Structure formats: C-alpha cells, structure tokens
PDB file of C-alpha atoms in Angstrom:
ATOM      1  CA  MET A1047     -27.686   7.106 -21.135  1.00 42.00           C
ATOM      2  CA  SER A1048     -29.343   9.494 -23.612  1.00 55.00           C
ATOM      3  CA  ASP A1049     -32.019   8.742 -26.216  1.00 77.00           C
ATOM      4  CA  PHE A1050     -29.391   9.413 -28.892  1.00 81.00           C
ATOM      5  CA  GLU A1051     -27.217   6.632 -27.494  1.00 84.00           C
ATOM      6  CA  ASP A1052     -30.254   4.321 -27.431  1.00 86.00           C
ATOM      7  CA  ILE A1053     -30.733   5.038 -31.144  1.00 86.00           C
ATOM      8  CA  GLN A1054     -27.076   4.182 -31.822  1.00 86.00           C
ATOM      9  CA  ILE A1055     -27.503   0.878 -29.989  1.00 87.00           C
ATOM     10  CA  PHE A1056     -30.693   0.066 -31.893  1.00 88.00           C
ATOM     11  CA  VAL A1057     -29.042   0.741 -35.257  1.00 88.00           C
ATOM     12  CA  ARG A1058     -26.085  -1.530 -34.500  1.00 85.00           C
ATOM     13  CA  VAL A1059     -28.389  -4.312 -33.256  1.00 87.00           C
ATOM     14  CA  ALA A1060     -30.423  -4.020 -36.461  1.00 86.00           C
ATOM     15  CA  GLU A1061     -27.285  -4.140 -38.606  1.00 83.00           C
ATOM     16  CA  LEU A1062     -25.597  -7.002 -36.738  1.00 83.00           C
ATOM     17  CA  GLY A1063     -28.780  -8.949 -36.030  1.00 86.00           C
ATOM     18  CA  ASN A1064     -27.540  -9.936 -32.588  1.00 84.00           C
ATOM     19  CA  LEU A1065     -27.748  -8.292 -29.159  1.00 84.00           C
ATOM     20  CA  SER A1066     -24.489  -9.766 -27.871  1.00 86.00           C
ATOM     21  CA  ALA A1067     -22.520  -8.768 -30.966  1.00 84.00           C
ATOM     22  CA  ALA A1068     -23.797  -5.200 -30.729  1.00 83.00           C
ATOM     23  CA  GLY A1069     -22.977  -5.159 -27.028  1.00 84.00           C
ATOM     24  CA  ARG A1070     -19.394  -6.313 -27.601  1.00 83.00           C
ATOM     25  CA  GLU A1071     -18.847  -3.623 -30.227  1.00 76.00           C
ATOM     26  CA  LEU A1072     -20.368  -0.877 -28.047  1.00 80.00           C
ATOM     27  CA  ARG A1073     -18.805  -2.232 -24.837  1.00 84.00           C
ATOM     28  CA  HIS A1074     -22.111  -3.048 -23.159  1.00 87.00           C
ATOM     29  CA  SER A1075     -23.449  -6.332 -21.849  1.00 88.00           C
ATOM     30  CA  ALA A1076     -26.228  -8.061 -23.771  1.00 85.00           C
ATOM     31  CA  ALA A1077     -28.540  -7.290 -20.833  1.00 89.00           C
ATOM     32  CA  VAL A1078     -27.833  -3.548 -21.077  1.00 90.00           C
ATOM     33  CA  VAL A1079     -28.418  -3.609 -24.834  1.00 87.00           C
ATOM     34  CA  SER A1080     -31.695  -5.476 -24.358  1.00 88.00           C
ATOM     35  CA  ASN A1081     -32.847  -2.987 -21.729  1.00 90.00           C
ATOM     36  CA  ARG A1082     -32.056  -0.028 -24.004  1.00 89.00           C
ATOM     37  CA  ILE A1083     -34.036  -1.538 -26.875  1.00 88.00           C
ATOM     38  CA  ALA A1084     -36.920  -2.248 -24.496  1.00 90.00           C
ATOM     39  CA  ARG A1085     -36.824   1.365 -23.324  1.00 90.00           C
ATOM     40  CA  LEU A1086     -37.034   2.615 -26.907  1.00 88.00           C
ATOM     41  CA  GLU A1087     -39.957   0.294 -27.647  1.00 89.00           C
ATOM     42  CA  GLU A1088     -41.779   1.418 -24.521  1.00 89.00           C
ATOM     43  CA  ARG A1089     -41.303   5.087 -25.380  1.00 89.00           C
ATOM     44  CA  LEU A1090     -42.447   4.579 -28.996  1.00 90.00           C
ATOM     45  CA  GLY A1091     -45.254   2.196 -28.070  1.00 90.00           C
ATOM     46  CA  VAL A1092     -44.330  -0.385 -30.762  1.00 91.00           C
ATOM     47  CA  ARG A1093     -42.176  -3.492 -31.058  1.00 91.00           C
ATOM     48  CA  LEU A1094     -39.018  -2.762 -33.057  1.00 90.00           C
ATOM     49  CA  LEU A1095     -37.399  -6.197 -33.030  1.00 89.00           C
ATOM     50  CA  ASN A1096     -38.526  -9.797 -33.157  1.00 88.00           C
ATOM     51  CA  ARG A1097     -36.199 -11.756 -30.905  1.00 83.00           C
ATOM     52  CA  THR A1098     -35.119 -15.393 -31.123  1.00 76.00           C
ATOM     53  CA  THR A1099     -32.456 -17.181 -29.115  1.00 68.00           C
ATOM     54  CA  ARG A1100     -29.846 -16.615 -31.825  1.00 75.00           C
ATOM     55  CA  ARG A1101     -30.966 -13.644 -33.877  1.00 83.00           C
ATOM     56  CA  VAL A1102     -33.151 -10.540 -33.911  1.00 86.00           C
ATOM     57  CA  ASN A1103     -35.038  -9.188 -36.907  1.00 87.00           C
ATOM     58  CA  LEU A1104     -36.681  -5.846 -37.581  1.00 90.00           C
ATOM     59  CA  THR A1105     -40.455  -5.628 -37.404  1.00 90.00           C
ATOM     60  CA  THR A1106     -42.267  -3.533 -40.022  1.00 90.00           C
ATOM     61  CA  GLU A1107     -42.292  -0.595 -37.599  1.00 90.00           C
ATOM     62  CA  GLY A1108     -38.670  -1.307 -36.705  1.00 87.00           C
ATOM     63  CA  ASP A1109     -37.641  -1.135 -40.356  1.00 89.00           C
ATOM     64  CA  VAL A1110     -39.296   2.286 -40.772  1.00 91.00           C
ATOM     65  CA  TYR A1111     -37.681   3.529 -37.571  1.00 90.00           C
ATOM     66  CA  TYR A1112     -34.273   2.127 -38.596  1.00 88.00           C
ATOM     67  CA  ARG A1113     -34.263   4.044 -41.893  1.00 86.00           C
ATOM     68  CA  HIS A1114     -35.127   7.302 -40.113  1.00 90.00           C
ATOM     69  CA  CYS A1115     -32.433   6.641 -37.509  1.00 88.00           C
ATOM     70  CA  LEU A1116     -29.821   6.212 -40.243  1.00 85.00           C
ATOM     71  CA  ARG A1117     -30.630   9.683 -41.547  1.00 85.00           C
ATOM     72  CA  ILE A1118     -30.431  11.146 -38.039  1.00 86.00           C
ATOM     73  CA  LEU A1119     -27.023   9.585 -37.393  1.00 83.00           C
ATOM     74  CA  ALA A1120     -25.728  10.687 -40.791  1.00 78.00           C
ATOM     75  CA  GLU A1121     -26.831  14.270 -40.146  1.00 81.00           C
ATOM     76  CA  MET A1122     -25.237  14.228 -36.692  1.00 80.00           C
ATOM     77  CA  GLN A1123     -21.959  13.025 -38.197  1.00 72.00           C
ATOM     78  CA  GLU A1124     -22.163  15.726 -40.849  1.00 71.00           C
ATOM     79  CA  ALA A1125     -22.748  18.358 -38.151  1.00 76.00           C
ATOM     80  CA  GLU A1126     -19.750  17.123 -36.137  1.00 70.00           C
ATOM     81  CA  ASN A1127     -17.562  17.119 -39.251  1.00 62.00           C
ATOM     82  CA  ALA A1128     -18.609  20.679 -40.033  1.00 67.00           C
ATOM     83  CA  ILE A1129     -17.703  21.838 -36.533  1.00 71.00           C
ATOM     84  CA  ALA A1130     -14.375  19.979 -36.656  1.00 63.00           C
ATOM     85  CA  ASN A1131     -13.525  21.599 -39.985  1.00 60.00           C
ATOM     86  CA  GLN A1132     -14.525  25.031 -38.667  1.00 62.00           C
ATOM     87  CA  LYS A1133     -12.474  24.586 -35.504  1.00 61.00           C
ATOM     88  CA  ASN A1134      -9.343  23.412 -37.266  1.00 60.00           C
ATOM     89  CA  THR A1135      -9.489  25.896 -40.111  1.00 68.00           C
ATOM     90  CA  THR A1136      -8.590  29.581 -39.979  1.00 79.00           C
ATOM     91  CA  ARG A1137     -11.984  30.567 -41.282  1.00 82.00           C
ATOM     92  CA  GLY A1138     -14.986  32.540 -40.046  1.00 84.00           C
ATOM     93  CA  PRO A1139     -15.574  35.665 -37.918  1.00 89.00           C
ATOM     94  CA  VAL A1140     -13.423  36.991 -35.071  1.00 92.00           C
ATOM     95  CA  THR A1141     -15.183  39.578 -32.900  1.00 91.00           C
ATOM     96  CA  LEU A1142     -12.990  41.663 -30.625  1.00 94.00           C
ATOM     97  CA  THR A1143     -13.406  44.663 -28.397  1.00 94.00           C
ATOM     98  CA  CYS A1144     -10.808  47.167 -27.231  1.00 93.00           C
ATOM     99  CA  PRO A1145     -10.579  50.762 -25.942  1.00 90.00           C
ATOM    100  CA  ILE A1146     -11.484  53.377 -28.547  1.00 90.00           C
ATOM    101  CA  ALA A1147      -8.218  55.290 -28.694  1.00 89.00           C
ATOM    102  CA  PHE A1148      -6.013  52.191 -28.562  1.00 93.00           C
ATOM    103  CA  GLY A1149      -8.136  50.504 -31.211  1.00 94.00           C
ATOM    104  CA  ASN A1150      -7.993  53.488 -33.537  1.00 93.00           C
ATOM    105  CA  LYS A1151      -4.267  54.030 -33.117  1.00 92.00           C
ATOM    106  CA  TYR A1152      -2.790  50.539 -32.847  1.00 94.00           C
ATOM    107  CA  VAL A1153      -5.317  47.769 -33.573  1.00 96.00           C
ATOM    108  CA  ALA A1154      -7.297  48.995 -36.586  1.00 96.00           C
ATOM    109  CA  PRO A1155      -4.130  49.705 -38.650  1.00 95.00           C
ATOM    110  CA  ILE A1156      -2.810  46.114 -38.296  1.00 96.00           C
ATOM    111  CA  ILE A1157      -6.062  44.239 -38.929  1.00 96.00           C
ATOM    112  CA  PRO A1158      -5.679  44.426 -42.751  1.00 97.00           C
ATOM    113  CA  LYS A1159      -2.299  42.709 -42.367  1.00 96.00           C
ATOM    114  CA  PHE A1160      -3.929  39.794 -40.541  1.00 96.00           C
ATOM    115  CA  VAL A1161      -6.808  39.534 -43.020  1.00 95.00           C
ATOM    116  CA  GLU A1162      -4.373  39.588 -45.944  1.00 95.00           C
ATOM    117  CA  LYS A1163      -2.653  36.522 -44.463  1.00 93.00           C
ATOM    118  CA  ASN A1164      -5.983  34.904 -43.525  1.00 93.00           C
ATOM    119  CA  PRO A1165      -8.450  35.850 -46.270  1.00 92.00           C
ATOM    120  CA  ASP A1166     -11.175  33.510 -44.985  1.00 89.00           C
ATOM    121  CA  VAL A1167     -11.391  35.332 -41.635  1.00 91.00           C
ATOM    122  CA  GLN A1168     -13.718  38.285 -41.055  1.00 92.00           C
ATOM    123  CA  VAL A1169     -12.530  40.576 -38.235  1.00 94.00           C
ATOM    124  CA  ARG A1170     -15.248  42.532 -36.440  1.00 93.00           C
ATOM    125  CA  LEU A1171     -13.745  45.316 -34.322  1.00 95.00           C
ATOM    126  CA  HIS A1172     -15.915  46.829 -31.590  1.00 92.00           C
ATOM    127  CA  LEU A1173     -14.398  49.964 -30.046  1.00 92.00           C
ATOM    128  CA  SER A1174     -15.571  50.911 -26.571  1.00 86.00           C
ATOM    129  CA  ASP A1175     -14.062  52.289 -23.387  1.00 80.00           C
ATOM    130  CA  ARG A1176     -16.636  50.240 -21.459  1.00 79.00           C
ATOM    131  CA  LEU A1177     -15.741  46.741 -20.305  1.00 78.00           C
ATOM    132  CA  LEU A1178     -17.933  44.320 -22.219  1.00 78.00           C
ATOM    133  CA  ASP A1179     -18.822  40.865 -20.936  1.00 77.00           C
ATOM    134  CA  LEU A1180     -17.310  38.471 -23.482  1.00 79.00           C
ATOM    135  CA  LEU A1181     -19.893  35.734 -22.992  1.00 73.00           C
ATOM    136  CA  GLN A1182     -22.953  37.923 -22.645  1.00 72.00           C
ATOM    137  CA  ASP A1183     -21.997  40.210 -25.533  1.00 77.00           C
ATOM    138  CA  LYS A1184     -20.824  37.304 -27.714  1.00 80.00           C
ATOM    139  CA  VAL A1185     -17.268  38.626 -28.120  1.00 87.00           C
ATOM    140  CA  ASP A1186     -14.397  36.272 -28.955  1.00 90.00           C
ATOM    141  CA  LEU A1187     -11.576  38.421 -27.654  1.00 93.00           C
ATOM    142  CA  ALA A1188     -10.972  41.580 -25.623  1.00 93.00           C
ATOM    143  CA  ILE A1189      -7.939  43.832 -25.418  1.00 94.00           C
ATOM    144  CA  ARG A1190      -7.777  45.360 -21.963  1.00 91.00           C
ATOM    145  CA  ILE A1191      -5.445  47.947 -20.469  1.00 88.00           C
ATOM    146  CA  ALA A1192      -6.263  47.630 -16.817  1.00 79.00           C
ATOM    147  CA  GLU A1193      -5.601  45.943 -13.510  1.00 76.00           C
ATOM    148  CA  LEU A1194      -7.299  42.620 -14.150  1.00 76.00           C
ATOM    149  CA  LYS A1195      -9.652  40.965 -11.699  1.00 73.00           C
ATOM    150  CA  GLU A1196      -9.876  37.229 -11.126  1.00 64.00           C
ATOM    151  CA  SER A1197     -11.947  35.553 -13.824  1.00 71.00           C
ATOM    152  CA  SER A1198     -12.299  32.345 -15.798  1.00 75.00           C
ATOM    153  CA  LEU A1199     -10.882  34.039 -18.904  1.00 82.00           C
ATOM    154  CA  ILE A1200      -7.479  33.196 -20.339  1.00 86.00           C
ATOM    155  CA  VAL A1201      -5.059  36.149 -20.194  1.00 89.00           C
ATOM    156  CA  ARG A1202      -2.076  36.790 -22.453  1.00 91.00           C
ATOM    157  CA  LYS A1203       0.119  39.813 -21.963  1.00 91.00           C
ATOM    158  CA  LEU A1204       0.683  41.743 -25.192  1.00 93.00           C
ATOM    159  CA  ALA A1205       2.894  44.617 -24.025  1.00 91.00           C
ATOM    160  CA  ALA A1206       4.103  46.604 -21.048  1.00 89.00           C
ATOM    161  CA  ASN A1207       2.585  50.033 -20.555  1.00 88.00           C
ATOM    162  CA  LYS A1208       3.598  52.862 -18.230  1.00 91.00           C
ATOM    163  CA  ARG A1209       1.116  55.439 -16.970  1.00 93.00           C
ATOM    164  CA  MET A1210       1.671  59.027 -15.892  1.00 94.00           C
ATOM    165  CA  LEU A1211      -0.016  62.290 -14.975  1.00 97.00           C
ATOM    166  CA  VAL A1212       0.195  64.927 -17.723  1.00 98.00           C
ATOM    167  CA  ALA A1213      -0.855  68.496 -18.380  1.00 97.00           C
ATOM    168  CA  SER A1214      -0.184  71.089 -21.038  1.00 97.00           C
ATOM    169  CA  PRO A1215       2.451  73.800 -20.491  1.00 97.00           C
ATOM    170  CA  ALA A1216      -0.329  76.408 -20.746  1.00 97.00           C
ATOM    171  CA  TYR A1217      -2.316  74.820 -17.912  1.00 97.00           C
ATOM    172  CA  LEU A1218       0.752  74.529 -15.671  1.00 97.00           C
ATOM    173  CA  LYS A1219       1.693  78.150 -16.383  1.00 96.00           C
ATOM    174  CA  ARG A1220      -1.764  79.365 -15.290  1.00 96.00           C
ATOM    175  CA  HIS A1221      -2.242  77.101 -12.272  1.00 96.00           C
ATOM    176  CA  GLY A1222       1.251  76.063 -11.253  1.00 95.00           C
ATOM    177  CA  ALA A1223       2.699  72.558 -11.216  1.00 95.00           C
ATOM    178  CA  PRO A1224       1.780  70.352  -8.236  1.00 95.00           C
ATOM    179  CA  SER A1225       4.812  69.471  -6.126  1.00 93.00           C
ATOM    180  CA  ALA A1226       3.188  66.770  -3.978  1.00 93.00           C
ATOM    181  CA  PRO A1227       0.302  64.336  -4.516  1.00 93.00           C
ATOM    182  CA  GLY A1228      -1.977  66.281  -2.155  1.00 93.00           C
ATOM    183  CA  ASP A1229      -1.760  69.317  -4.451  1.00 95.00           C
ATOM    184  CA  LEU A1230      -3.869  67.434  -7.002  1.00 95.00           C
ATOM    185  CA  LEU A1231      -6.911  68.001  -4.778  1.00 95.00           C
ATOM    186  CA  HIS A1232      -6.707  71.685  -5.741  1.00 95.00           C
ATOM    187  CA  HIS A1233      -6.354  71.081  -9.492  1.00 96.00           C
ATOM    188  CA  ASN A1234      -8.854  70.384 -12.244  1.00 96.00           C
ATOM    189  CA  CYS A1235      -8.476  66.654 -12.849  1.00 96.00           C
ATOM    190  CA  LEU A1236      -9.909  65.248 -16.082  1.00 95.00           C
ATOM    191  CA  LEU A1237     -11.579  61.931 -15.319  1.00 92.00           C
ATOM    192  CA  LEU A1238     -12.632  58.900 -17.328  1.00 86.00           C
ATOM    193  CA  ARG A1239     -16.084  57.930 -16.052  1.00 79.00           C
ATOM    194  CA  PHE A1240     -18.321  55.015 -17.011  1.00 66.00           C
ATOM    195  CA  PRO A1241     -20.117  52.310 -15.005  1.00 58.00           C
ATOM    196  CA  GLY A1242     -17.473  50.440 -13.041  1.00 54.00           C
ATOM    197  CA  SER A1243     -14.742  53.020 -13.610  1.00 57.00           C
ATOM    198  CA  ARG A1244     -12.642  53.983 -10.593  1.00 55.00           C
ATOM    199  CA  GLN A1245     -10.518  56.679 -12.199  1.00 60.00           C
ATOM    200  CA  TYR A1246     -11.856  59.279  -9.779  1.00 73.00           C
ATOM    201  CA  GLN A1247      -9.435  57.641  -7.357  1.00 85.00           C
ATOM    202  CA  TRP A1248      -5.832  58.108  -8.421  1.00 91.00           C
ATOM    203  CA  THR A1249      -3.172  55.931  -6.789  1.00 90.00           C
ATOM    204  CA  LEU A1250       0.418  57.155  -7.028  1.00 93.00           C
ATOM    205  CA  LEU A1251       3.555  55.222  -6.135  1.00 90.00           C
ATOM    206  CA  GLY A1252       6.242  57.280  -4.454  1.00 79.00           C
ATOM    207  CA  SER A1253       9.388  56.164  -2.682  1.00 67.00           C
ATOM    208  CA  GLN A1254       9.471  52.860  -0.840  1.00 63.00           C
ATOM    209  CA  ALA A1255       9.296  54.718   2.456  1.00 64.00           C
ATOM    210  CA  GLU A1256       6.206  56.697   1.446  1.00 72.00           C
ATOM    211  CA  GLY A1257       4.320  53.828  -0.164  1.00 74.00           C
ATOM    212  CA  PRO A1258       1.282  54.306  -2.408  1.00 88.00           C
ATOM    213  CA  VAL A1259      -0.970  57.351  -2.030  1.00 89.00           C
ATOM    214  CA  THR A1260      -4.633  57.193  -3.111  1.00 91.00           C
ATOM    215  CA  LEU A1261      -6.513  60.425  -3.694  1.00 92.00           C
ATOM    216  CA  SER A1262     -10.171  61.074  -4.515  1.00 91.00           C
ATOM    217  CA  VAL A1263      -9.622  63.718  -7.154  1.00 93.00           C
ATOM    218  CA  SER A1264     -12.248  65.805  -8.924  1.00 92.00           C
ATOM    219  CA  GLY A1265     -12.668  68.215 -11.792  1.00 92.00           C
ATOM    220  CA  SER A1266     -15.163  70.207 -13.812  1.00 93.00           C
ATOM    221  CA  MET A1267     -15.162  67.864 -16.825  1.00 93.00           C
ATOM    222  CA  ASP A1268     -15.246  64.110 -17.311  1.00 92.00           C
ATOM    223  CA  SER A1269     -16.002  61.754 -20.194  1.00 90.00           C
ATOM    224  CA  ASP A1270     -16.446  58.071 -20.996  1.00 84.00           C
ATOM    225  CA  ASN A1271     -14.046  58.507 -23.939  1.00 86.00           C
ATOM    226  CA  GLY A1272     -10.296  58.564 -23.361  1.00 86.00           C
ATOM    227  CA  GLU A1273      -9.579  60.526 -26.546  1.00 90.00           C
ATOM    228  CA  VAL A1274     -11.797  63.361 -25.324  1.00 93.00           C
ATOM    229  CA  LEU A1275      -9.733  63.614 -22.141  1.00 94.00           C
ATOM    230  CA  THR A1276      -6.511  63.770 -24.154  1.00 94.00           C
ATOM    231  CA  ARG A1277      -7.975  66.568 -26.283  1.00 96.00           C
ATOM    232  CA  TRP A1278      -9.038  68.557 -23.225  1.00 97.00           C
ATOM    233  CA  CYS A1279      -5.616  68.040 -21.695  1.00 97.00           C
ATOM    234  CA  LEU A1280      -3.860  69.263 -24.865  1.00 97.00           C
ATOM    235  CA  ASP A1281      -6.140  72.309 -24.884  1.00 97.00           C
ATOM    236  CA  GLY A1282      -5.030  73.242 -21.369  1.00 97.00           C
ATOM    237  CA  HIS A1283      -8.128  72.365 -19.357  1.00 97.00           C
ATOM    238  CA  GLY A1284      -6.609  70.164 -16.657  1.00 97.00           C
ATOM    239  CA  ILE A1285      -4.450  67.251 -15.518  1.00 97.00           C
ATOM    240  CA  ALA A1286      -5.137  63.739 -16.796  1.00 96.00           C
ATOM    241  CA  LEU A1287      -3.939  60.256 -15.887  1.00 95.00           C
ATOM    242  CA  LYS A1288      -2.795  58.721 -19.155  1.00 94.00           C
ATOM    243  CA  SER A1289      -1.025  55.685 -20.571  1.00 92.00           C
ATOM    244  CA  HIS A1290       2.273  56.158 -22.382  1.00 91.00           C
ATOM    245  CA  TRP A1291       0.764  54.765 -25.595  1.00 92.00           C
ATOM    246  CA  GLU A1292      -1.768  57.623 -25.530  1.00 92.00           C
ATOM    247  CA  VAL A1293       0.501  60.595 -24.851  1.00 94.00           C
ATOM    248  CA  GLY A1294       4.078  59.535 -25.611  1.00 91.00           C
ATOM    249  CA  ASP A1295       4.155  61.502 -28.875  1.00 91.00           C
ATOM    250  CA  HIS A1296       2.661  64.602 -27.195  1.00 95.00           C
ATOM    251  CA  ILE A1297       5.314  64.484 -24.453  1.00 94.00           C
ATOM    252  CA  ARG A1298       8.132  64.127 -26.986  1.00 93.00           C
ATOM    253  CA  ASN A1299       6.955  67.120 -29.009  1.00 94.00           C
ATOM    254  CA  GLY A1300       6.371  69.288 -25.912  1.00 96.00           C
ATOM    255  CA  GLN A1301       2.574  69.530 -26.124  1.00 97.00           C
ATOM    256  CA  LEU A1302       2.255  67.811 -22.748  1.00 97.00           C
ATOM    257  CA  GLN A1303       4.471  67.626 -19.683  1.00 97.00           C
ATOM    258  CA  VAL A1304       4.693  64.903 -17.045  1.00 96.00           C
ATOM    259  CA  VAL A1305       3.292  66.045 -13.710  1.00 96.00           C
ATOM    260  CA  LEU A1306       4.767  64.710 -10.448  1.00 95.00           C
ATOM    261  CA  PRO A1307       7.359  62.540 -12.230  1.00 93.00           C
ATOM    262  CA  ASP A1308       8.489  61.050  -8.897  1.00 91.00           C
ATOM    263  CA  TYR A1309       4.959  59.775  -8.234  1.00 92.00           C
ATOM    264  CA  THR A1310       3.819  57.387 -10.926  1.00 90.00           C
ATOM    265  CA  PRO A1311       0.503  55.522 -11.191  1.00 91.00           C
ATOM    266  CA  PRO A1312       0.769  51.712 -11.157  1.00 89.00           C
ATOM    267  CA  ALA A1313       1.516  50.364 -14.633  1.00 86.00           C
ATOM    268  CA  HIS A1314      -1.339  48.700 -16.508  1.00 87.00           C
ATOM    269  CA  ALA A1315      -0.104  46.287 -19.157  1.00 90.00           C
ATOM    270  CA  VAL A1316      -1.935  45.562 -22.391  1.00 93.00           C
ATOM    271  CA  TYR A1317      -3.632  42.156 -22.284  1.00 93.00           C
ATOM    272  CA  ALA A1318      -5.632  39.895 -24.568  1.00 93.00           C
ATOM    273  CA  LEU A1319      -8.490  38.084 -22.817  1.00 91.00           C
ATOM    274  CA  TYR A1320     -10.487  35.212 -24.257  1.00 89.00           C
ATOM    275  CA  PRO A1321     -12.541  32.226 -23.022  1.00 80.00           C
ATOM    276  CA  GLU A1322     -11.014  28.897 -22.026  1.00 73.00           C
ATOM    277  CA  ASN A1323      -8.762  27.776 -24.885  1.00 64.00           C
ATOM    278  CA  ARG A1324      -9.838  24.134 -24.790  1.00 62.00           C
ATOM    279  CA  TYR A1325     -12.518  24.955 -27.364  1.00 65.00           C
ATOM    280  CA  LEU A1326     -10.941  28.084 -28.812  1.00 78.00           C
ATOM    281  CA  PRO A1327     -11.493  28.218 -32.593  1.00 82.00           C
ATOM    282  CA  THR A1328      -8.345  28.208 -34.693  1.00 84.00           C
ATOM    283  CA  ARG A1329      -9.197  31.625 -36.147  1.00 88.00           C
ATOM    284  CA  VAL A1330      -9.292  33.220 -32.671  1.00 89.00           C
ATOM    285  CA  ARG A1331      -6.076  31.524 -31.588  1.00 89.00           C
ATOM    286  CA  ALA A1332      -4.406  32.715 -34.804  1.00 91.00           C
ATOM    287  CA  PHE A1333      -5.507  36.301 -34.153  1.00 94.00           C
ATOM    288  CA  VAL A1334      -4.218  36.222 -30.562  1.00 93.00           C
ATOM    289  CA  ASP A1335      -0.861  34.896 -31.783  1.00 93.00           C
ATOM    290  CA  PHE A1336      -0.824  37.685 -34.366  1.00 95.00           C
ATOM    291  CA  LEU A1337      -1.373  40.327 -31.674  1.00 95.00           C
ATOM    292  CA  VAL A1338       1.429  38.857 -29.574  1.00 93.00           C
ATOM    293  CA  SER A1339       3.798  39.007 -32.554  1.00 92.00           C
ATOM    294  CA  GLU A1340       2.811  42.610 -33.343  1.00 91.00           C
ATOM    295  CA  PHE A1341       3.057  43.998 -29.802  1.00 90.00           C
ATOM    296  CA  GLY A1342       5.694  41.701 -28.310  1.00 82.00           C
ATOM    297  CA  GLY A1343       9.211  42.926 -27.637  1.00 78.00           C
ATOM    298  CA  THR A1344       9.360  46.710 -27.846  1.00 82.00           C
ATOM    299  CA  PRO A1345       5.764  47.974 -28.224  1.00 82.00           C
ATOM    300  CA  PRO A1346       5.123  50.432 -31.063  1.00 82.00           C
ATOM    301  CA  TRP A1347       4.568  53.392 -28.713  1.00 82.00           C
ATOM    302  CA  ASP A1348       8.114  52.950 -27.313  1.00 79.00           C
ATOM    303  CA  LYS A1349       9.832  52.795 -30.713  1.00 73.00           C
ATOM    304  CA  SER A1350       9.639  56.464 -31.596  1.00 60.00           C
TER     305      SER A1350
END
C-alpha cells in the first residue's frame, strides 16, 4: 500500500474519530487501519493520534499534519479532474507524422477542415519520409504507407493503395522498356534511401506460376525524399517504384508510363498508427475518425 493511501486512511480516521468506522468505509479491517497509522507515525517520528477504546483524537502534530493532508488530497483530486476533462474533451494538441509528399498533397489540405470543426484542437504536422518512433519522438499519430511490422501500436486502415514501376516516355525511348523483371538490373533505378529503408530491393508479383521475384536494383541517384524521386523520374532520369497516389495524375496525362505492367509490387495500404487506445485522448481519437471519413471508400487519388 502506498504512502498516499496511508494519508487517505489517516484523514478518514481523523474525520470519523474511529479506526473501525474508517476501516469499514475503506474496506479494511481495524487492524490494517491501525497498522497504517502506526507506519505513518513511525516514518514521521511523531504521534498523530491519541487512542482510547472508543475514540481517537488528533494530537497537536496530528492536527497540523491533517490540515496539510487535506490540501494534498484536494490538489490530487483537482489534478485528476483536469486530466478527466482533458481526456473527454476535444481539446489540446494532436501531433502527427506522415510521408512528405503524401502529407503535402493529401493531409495538409484537409487539416483546416478538422480544425474548423474542432477549434480547441491544435494540429502539429511533422512531415518526414523517415519512420519516427511514436513514443520516443512524442508523436500521437503516424500515417504510414508500408508493409507494417508487428508492434504494440493500434492500426487502422485508411485507404487501399496500389504501387507500380514508372518511367517517363523520354527515358524509355532512350533506354528501351524492360520486358522482364531481370531487365531492371540493367536500368537506372531511382531509389528511396534512409536508415531502415529496403527500397533497393524491389519485389514484383507476376503470375501465380512464377511467384514473387526480388531484385537488388541499383542506380546513379537516390534520395531520402519521395518527391525528389518523382521529379527525377518525370525528367527522364530513370525508373522508380511509386504509389498510385503519387503518380496517378502523371500517368493519366502521359508524363509517366507504367513499366512491366504484368509485374506489380505488393500493394502498401495507407494506415493510421497510434498507441493503445485505452488511454487515447478524445482529440486524437476524433482526428483518427476524421481521417477514416476523409480517406474511406474511394480514396481521393482514385477519384480523378
């Protein structure tokens, strides 16, 4: 039993003037209550209560200690009330992280809509193509477009997302279009590189008979920023592995072409990740629900 619980017992004994009555209220035996008071007195080095067979009374030191304990308990209750109000109110900061290009194109534009509906929430958007640790980096929520590993985080799917290999018509005219996965080993592949990234290995799904093919591709340029790779690809510098949300518009307008259309990379859906929802603040839960409503059904990149 903690010192704080000993203080609670002492206060109720002082108020009721009886060990047994305090014990009944706190669901302890009179012996347990007596032992807890004795432990407090031993730790403080003073007698807090004068005991008789029927009643206990505060000593001078006990009266001083009692008044201080009342303030402590009142402040603890105030602190708990403040947390309860914060938890059950859509109020306060929401910190989220997501990939740079996806954040710029699809998340940043809808944040004002959420804030307009929840004016007491402050949204703090951190854009990075690196995978941040939510607990270590003090982030409430992450949007990930990846094959997720096992973790203690809660995962909610926001939208489906196809991936594909793409190149510009100019690049394919100069270097020829690959006709089989192995041809990629002789092409300039534009790679997304950062600590933990495995995009230098491209896995392609062919027919059921062929099964997946994994290639260790290479190229003369790489970056830790997905938008840079898209720009290089548009400018004709190589082949890139891209999500449909990144390049769908460029494919529709002819700036990019799908390479090896019969061999597609495994799809990586768009997910929201956040810590265990038992203690999830209302503001974070509200923002996750908002993302689900915005990206659910047909995602915006498939509506054009």
